[in-house]
Coordinates of N, CA and C in Angstrom, one line a residue:
X1 N -159.0 73.8 -50.9 CA -158.8 74.2 -52.3 C -157.5 73.7 -52.9
X2 N -156.5 73.6 -52.0 CA -155.2 73.1 -52.5 C -155.3 71.6 -52.9
X3 N -156.1 70.8 -52.1 CA -156.3 69.4 -52.4 C -157.0 69.2 -53.7
X4 N -157.9 70.1 -54.1 CA -158.6 70.0 -55.3 C -157.7 70.2 -56.5
X5 N -156.7 71.1 -56.4 CA -155.7 71.4 -57.4 C -154.8 70.1 -57.6
X6 N -154.4 69.5 -56.5 CA -153.6 68.3 -56.6 C -154.4 67.2 -57.3
X7 N -155.6 67.0 -57.0 CA -156.4 66.0 -57.6 C -156.6 66.2 -59.1
X8 N -156.8 67.5 -59.4 CA -156.9 67.8 -60.9 C -155.6 67.4 -61.6
X9 N -154.5 67.8 -61.1 CA -153.2 67.5 -61.7 C -153.0 66.0 -61.8
X10 N -153.2 65.3 -60.7 CA -153.0 63.9 -60.7 C -154.0 63.2 -61.6
X11 N -155.2 63.7 -61.7 CA -156.2 63.1 -62.6 C -155.8 63.3 -64.0
X12 N -155.3 64.5 -64.3 CA -154.9 64.8 -65.7 C -153.7 63.9 -66.1
X13 N -152.7 63.7 -65.2 CA -151.6 62.8 -65.5 C -152.0 61.4 -65.6
X14 N -152.9 61.0 -64.7 CA -153.5 59.6 -64.8 C -154.2 59.4 -66.2
X15 N -154.9 60.4 -66.6 CA -155.6 60.3 -67.9 C -154.7 60.2 -69.0
X16 N -153.6 61.0 -69.0 CA -152.6 60.9 -70.0 C -151.9 59.6 -70.1
X17 N -151.6 59.0 -68.9 CA -150.9 57.7 -68.8 C -151.9 56.6 -69.3
X18 N -153.1 56.7 -69.0 CA -154.1 55.7 -69.5 C -154.3 55.8 -71.0
X19 N -154.3 57.0 -71.5 CA -154.4 57.2 -73.0 C -153.2 56.6 -73.6
X20 N -152.0 56.8 -73.1 CA -150.8 56.3 -73.7 C -150.8 54.7 -73.7
X21 N -151.2 54.1 -72.5 CA -151.2 52.7 -72.5 C -152.3 52.1 -73.3
X22 N -153.4 52.8 -73.4 CA -154.5 52.3 -74.3 C -154.0 52.3 -75.8
X23 N -153.3 53.3 -76.2 CA -152.7 53.4 -77.5 C -151.7 52.3 -77.8
X24 N -150.9 52.0 -76.7 CA -149.9 50.9 -76.9 C -150.6 49.6 -77.0
X25 N -151.6 49.3 -76.3 CA -152.4 48.1 -76.4 C -153.0 48.0 -77.7
X26 N -153.5 49.1 -78.3 CA -154.1 49.1 -79.6 C -153.1 48.7 -80.7
X27 N -151.8 49.2 -80.5 CA -150.7 48.8 -81.4 C -150.5 47.3 -81.3
X28 N -150.4 46.8 -80.1 CA -150.2 45.3 -80.0 C -151.3 44.5 -80.6
X29 N -152.6 45.0 -80.4 CA -153.7 44.3 -81.1 C -153.6 44.3 -82.6
X30 N -153.1 45.5 -83.1 CA -152.9 45.6 -84.6 C -151.9 44.6 -85.1
X31 N -150.8 44.5 -84.3 CA -149.7 43.6 -84.7 C -150.2 42.1 -84.6
X32 N -151.0 41.8 -83.7 CA -151.6 40.5 -83.6 C -152.5 40.1 -84.7
X33 N -153.3 41.1 -85.1 CA -154.2 40.9 -86.2 C -153.6 40.7 -87.6
X34 N -152.5 41.5 -87.8 CA -151.8 41.4 -89.1 C -150.4 40.9 -88.8
X35 N -149.9 39.9 -89.5 CA -148.6 39.3 -89.3 C -147.6 40.3 -89.8
X36 N -146.7 40.8 -88.9 CA -145.8 41.8 -89.3 C -144.5 41.2 -90.0
X37 N -144.4 39.9 -90.0 CA -143.3 39.3 -90.6 C -143.4 39.2 -92.1
X38 N -142.3 39.0 -92.8 CA -142.4 38.8 -94.3 C -143.2 37.5 -94.6
X39 N -143.9 37.5 -95.6 CA -144.8 36.4 -95.9 C -144.1 35.3 -96.6
X40 N -143.4 34.5 -95.8 CA -142.6 33.4 -96.3 C -143.6 32.3 -96.8
X41 N -144.8 32.2 -96.3 CA -145.7 31.2 -96.7 C -146.1 31.4 -98.2
X42 N -146.2 32.6 -98.6 CA -146.5 32.8 -100.1 C -145.4 32.3 -100.9
X43 N -144.1 32.5 -100.5 CA -143.0 32.0 -101.3 C -143.0 30.4 -101.3
X44 N -143.3 29.9 -100.1 CA -143.4 28.4 -100.1 C -144.5 27.9 -101.0
X45 N -145.6 28.5 -100.9 CA -146.7 28.0 -101.8 C -146.4 28.1 -103.2
X46 N -145.8 29.2 -103.6 CA -145.4 29.4 -105.0 C -144.4 28.4 -105.5
X47 N -143.4 28.1 -104.6 CA -142.4 27.1 -105.0 C -143.0 25.7 -105.0
X48 N -143.9 25.4 -104.1 CA -144.6 24.1 -104.1 C -145.5 23.9 -105.3
X49 N -146.2 24.9 -105.7 CA -147.1 24.8 -106.9 C -146.2 24.6 -108.1
X50 N -145.1 25.3 -108.2 CA -144.2 25.1 -109.4 C -143.6 23.7 -109.4
X51 N -143.3 23.2 -108.3 CA -142.7 21.9 -108.2 C -143.7 20.8 -108.6
X52 N -145.0 21.1 -108.2 CA -146.0 20.1 -108.6 C -146.2 20.1 -110.1
X53 N -146.0 21.2 -110.7 CA -146.2 21.3 -112.2 C -145.0 20.6 -112.9
X54 N -143.8 20.8 -112.3 CA -142.6 20.2 -113.0 C -141.7 19.6 -111.9
X55 N -141.8 18.3 -111.8 CA -141.1 17.5 -110.8 C -139.6 17.5 -111.0
X56 N -139.1 17.9 -112.1 CA -137.6 17.9 -112.4 C -136.9 19.2 -111.9
X57 N -137.6 20.1 -111.3 CA -137.0 21.4 -110.8 C -136.0 21.0 -109.7
X58 N -134.9 21.7 -109.7 CA -133.9 21.5 -108.6 C -133.7 22.7 -107.7
X59 N -134.3 23.8 -108.0 CA -134.2 25.0 -107.1 C -135.0 26.1 -107.6
X60 N -134.9 27.2 -106.9 CA -135.6 28.4 -107.3 C -134.7 29.6 -107.1
X61 N -134.9 30.6 -108.0 CA -134.2 31.9 -107.9 C -135.2 32.9 -107.4
X62 N -134.8 33.5 -106.3 CA -135.7 34.6 -105.7 C -134.8 35.8 -105.6
X63 N -135.3 36.9 -106.1 CA -134.6 38.2 -106.1 C -135.3 39.1 -105.1
X64 N -134.6 39.7 -104.2 CA -135.1 40.8 -103.3 C -134.4 42.1 -103.7
X65 N -135.2 43.0 -104.2 CA -134.7 44.3 -104.6 C -135.2 45.4 -103.6
X66 N -134.3 46.1 -103.0 CA -134.7 47.2 -102.1 C -134.9 48.5 -102.9
X67 N -134.2 48.6 -104.0 CA -134.3 49.8 -104.8 C -134.7 49.4 -106.2
X68 N -135.6 50.2 -106.8 CA -136.1 49.9 -108.2 C -135.2 50.7 -109.2
X69 N -134.0 50.3 -109.4 CA -133.1 51.0 -110.3 C -133.1 50.2 -111.6
X70 N -132.5 50.8 -112.6 CA -132.3 50.1 -113.9 C -131.2 49.1 -113.7
X71 N -130.1 49.5 -113.1 CA -129.0 48.6 -112.9 C -129.1 47.9 -111.5
X72 N -129.0 46.5 -111.5 CA -129.1 45.8 -110.3 C -127.7 45.4 -109.8
X73 N -127.6 45.5 -108.5 CA -126.3 45.1 -107.9 C -126.7 44.2 -106.7
X74 N -126.8 42.9 -107.1 CA -127.3 41.9 -106.1 C -126.2 41.0 -105.6
X75 N -126.3 40.5 -104.4 CA -125.4 39.5 -103.9 C -126.0 38.1 -104.3
X76 N -125.1 37.2 -104.5 CA -125.6 35.8 -104.9 C -125.4 34.9 -103.7
X77 N -126.5 34.3 -103.2 CA -126.4 33.4 -102.1 C -126.9 32.1 -102.5
X78 N -126.2 31.0 -102.3 CA -126.6 29.7 -102.7 C -126.8 28.8 -101.4
X79 N -127.9 28.2 -101.3 CA -128.2 27.4 -100.2 C -128.7 26.0 -100.6
X80 N -128.2 25.0 -100.0 CA -128.7 23.6 -100.3 C -129.5 23.2 -99.1
X81 N -130.8 22.9 -99.3 CA -131.7 22.5 -98.3 C -131.9 21.0 -98.2

């Protein structure tokens, strides 16, 4: 009877561990299916399409706002590519 109790406890723990790892694998599958990174490709496509329309463009202004306030307090970053 004692061995039966041990098996039940170990089976329960094994089941919990398997559920945990199954959930972790499902999270990884979800990350693989959807790109978790910022969609830089959309920015590139938009810049390219605007440049095709007007070849005299020399740059692009892109604003990233973390808060939607009336007053904006943004840092100015200039990059030459």
